[in-house]
Short mmCIF file of C-alpha atoms in Angstrom, two decimals:
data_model
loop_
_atom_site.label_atom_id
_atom_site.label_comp_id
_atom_site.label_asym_id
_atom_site.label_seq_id
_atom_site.Cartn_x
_atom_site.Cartn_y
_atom_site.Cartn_z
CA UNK A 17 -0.86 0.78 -15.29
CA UNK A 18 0.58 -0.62 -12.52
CA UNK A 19 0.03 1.06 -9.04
CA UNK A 20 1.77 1.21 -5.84
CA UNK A 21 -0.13 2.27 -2.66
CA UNK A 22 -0.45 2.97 0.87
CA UNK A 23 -3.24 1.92 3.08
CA UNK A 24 -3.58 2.67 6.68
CA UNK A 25 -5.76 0.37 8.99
CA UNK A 26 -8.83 1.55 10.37
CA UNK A 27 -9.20 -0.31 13.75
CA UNK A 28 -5.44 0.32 14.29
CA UNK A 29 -4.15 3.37 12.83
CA UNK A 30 -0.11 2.81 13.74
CA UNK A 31 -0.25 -0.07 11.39
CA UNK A 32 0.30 0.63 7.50
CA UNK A 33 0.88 -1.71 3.99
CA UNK A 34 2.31 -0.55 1.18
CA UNK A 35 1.71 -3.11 -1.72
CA UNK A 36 1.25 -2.82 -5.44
CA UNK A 37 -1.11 -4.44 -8.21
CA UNK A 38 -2.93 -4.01 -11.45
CA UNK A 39 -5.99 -3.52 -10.40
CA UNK A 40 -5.94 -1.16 -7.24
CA UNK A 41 -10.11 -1.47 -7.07
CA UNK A 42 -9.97 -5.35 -6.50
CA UNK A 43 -6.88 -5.36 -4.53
CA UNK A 44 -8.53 -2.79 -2.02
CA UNK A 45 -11.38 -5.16 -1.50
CA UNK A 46 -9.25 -8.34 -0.93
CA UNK A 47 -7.32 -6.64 1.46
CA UNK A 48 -10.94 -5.73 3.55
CA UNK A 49 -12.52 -8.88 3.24
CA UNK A 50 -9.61 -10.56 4.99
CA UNK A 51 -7.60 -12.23 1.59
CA UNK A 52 -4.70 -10.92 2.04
CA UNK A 53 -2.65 -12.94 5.24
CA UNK A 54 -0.36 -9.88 6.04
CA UNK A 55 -3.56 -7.22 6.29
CA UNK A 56 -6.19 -9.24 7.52
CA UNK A 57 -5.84 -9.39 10.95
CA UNK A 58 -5.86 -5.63 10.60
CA UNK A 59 -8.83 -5.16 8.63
CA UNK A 60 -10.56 -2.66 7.55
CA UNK A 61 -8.13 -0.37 5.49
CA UNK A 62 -8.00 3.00 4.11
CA UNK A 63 -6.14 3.62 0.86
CA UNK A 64 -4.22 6.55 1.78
CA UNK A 65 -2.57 7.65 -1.51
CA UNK A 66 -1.18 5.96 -4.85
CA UNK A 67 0.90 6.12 -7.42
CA UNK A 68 0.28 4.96 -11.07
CA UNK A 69 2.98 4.15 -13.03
CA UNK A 70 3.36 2.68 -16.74
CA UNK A 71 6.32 0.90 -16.31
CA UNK A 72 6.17 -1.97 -13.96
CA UNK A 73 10.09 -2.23 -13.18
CA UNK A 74 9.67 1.29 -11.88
CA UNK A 75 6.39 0.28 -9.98
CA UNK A 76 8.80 -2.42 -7.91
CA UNK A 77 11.35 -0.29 -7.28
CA UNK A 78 9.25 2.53 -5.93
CA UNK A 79 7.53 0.20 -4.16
CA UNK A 80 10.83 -1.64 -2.41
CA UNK A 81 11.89 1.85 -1.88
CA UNK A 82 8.64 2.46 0.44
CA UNK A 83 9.47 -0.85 1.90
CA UNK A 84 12.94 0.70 2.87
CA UNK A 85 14.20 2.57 5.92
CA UNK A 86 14.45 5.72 4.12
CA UNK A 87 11.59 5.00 1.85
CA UNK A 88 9.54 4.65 5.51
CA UNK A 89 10.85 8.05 6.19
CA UNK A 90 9.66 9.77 3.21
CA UNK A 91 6.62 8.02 3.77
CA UNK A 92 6.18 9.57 6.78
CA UNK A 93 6.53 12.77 6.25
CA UNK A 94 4.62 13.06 3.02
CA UNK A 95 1.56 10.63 3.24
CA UNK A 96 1.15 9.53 6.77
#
């Protein structure tokens, strides 16, 4: 599976990451212990919600989509 998901910063709540991996477990840890050079300065993070998905073409797109203008917006009102 490959999973695309939403975290929200703990220390500052305005800022959010959508990213997407394998292995959601592992990927939530790198992101808290600072391995990750776009989310560490924000550090610690809250997975907010994900999304698994078998195919990982789909997984990108969904994900770029997030990334988007309108994806933001959807984002927004659904999972924020």
């Amino acid at each position: 599976m490959t999973y695309v998901y939403l975290l929200q910063s703990l220390s500052r709540p305005a800022e959010r990451y959508v990213g997407m991996t394998q292995d959601l477990r592992q990927r939530l840890v790198a992101h808290n212990a600072g391995r990750s050079r776009h989310t560490s300065k924000f550090a610690p993070w809250s997975l907010v919600t994900y999304v698994a998905l078998s195919d990982p073409a789909k997984a990108r797109a969904l994900e770029s989509y997030l990334k988007s203008g309108s994806g933001k917006a959807f984002a927004a009102r659904h999972f924020w």
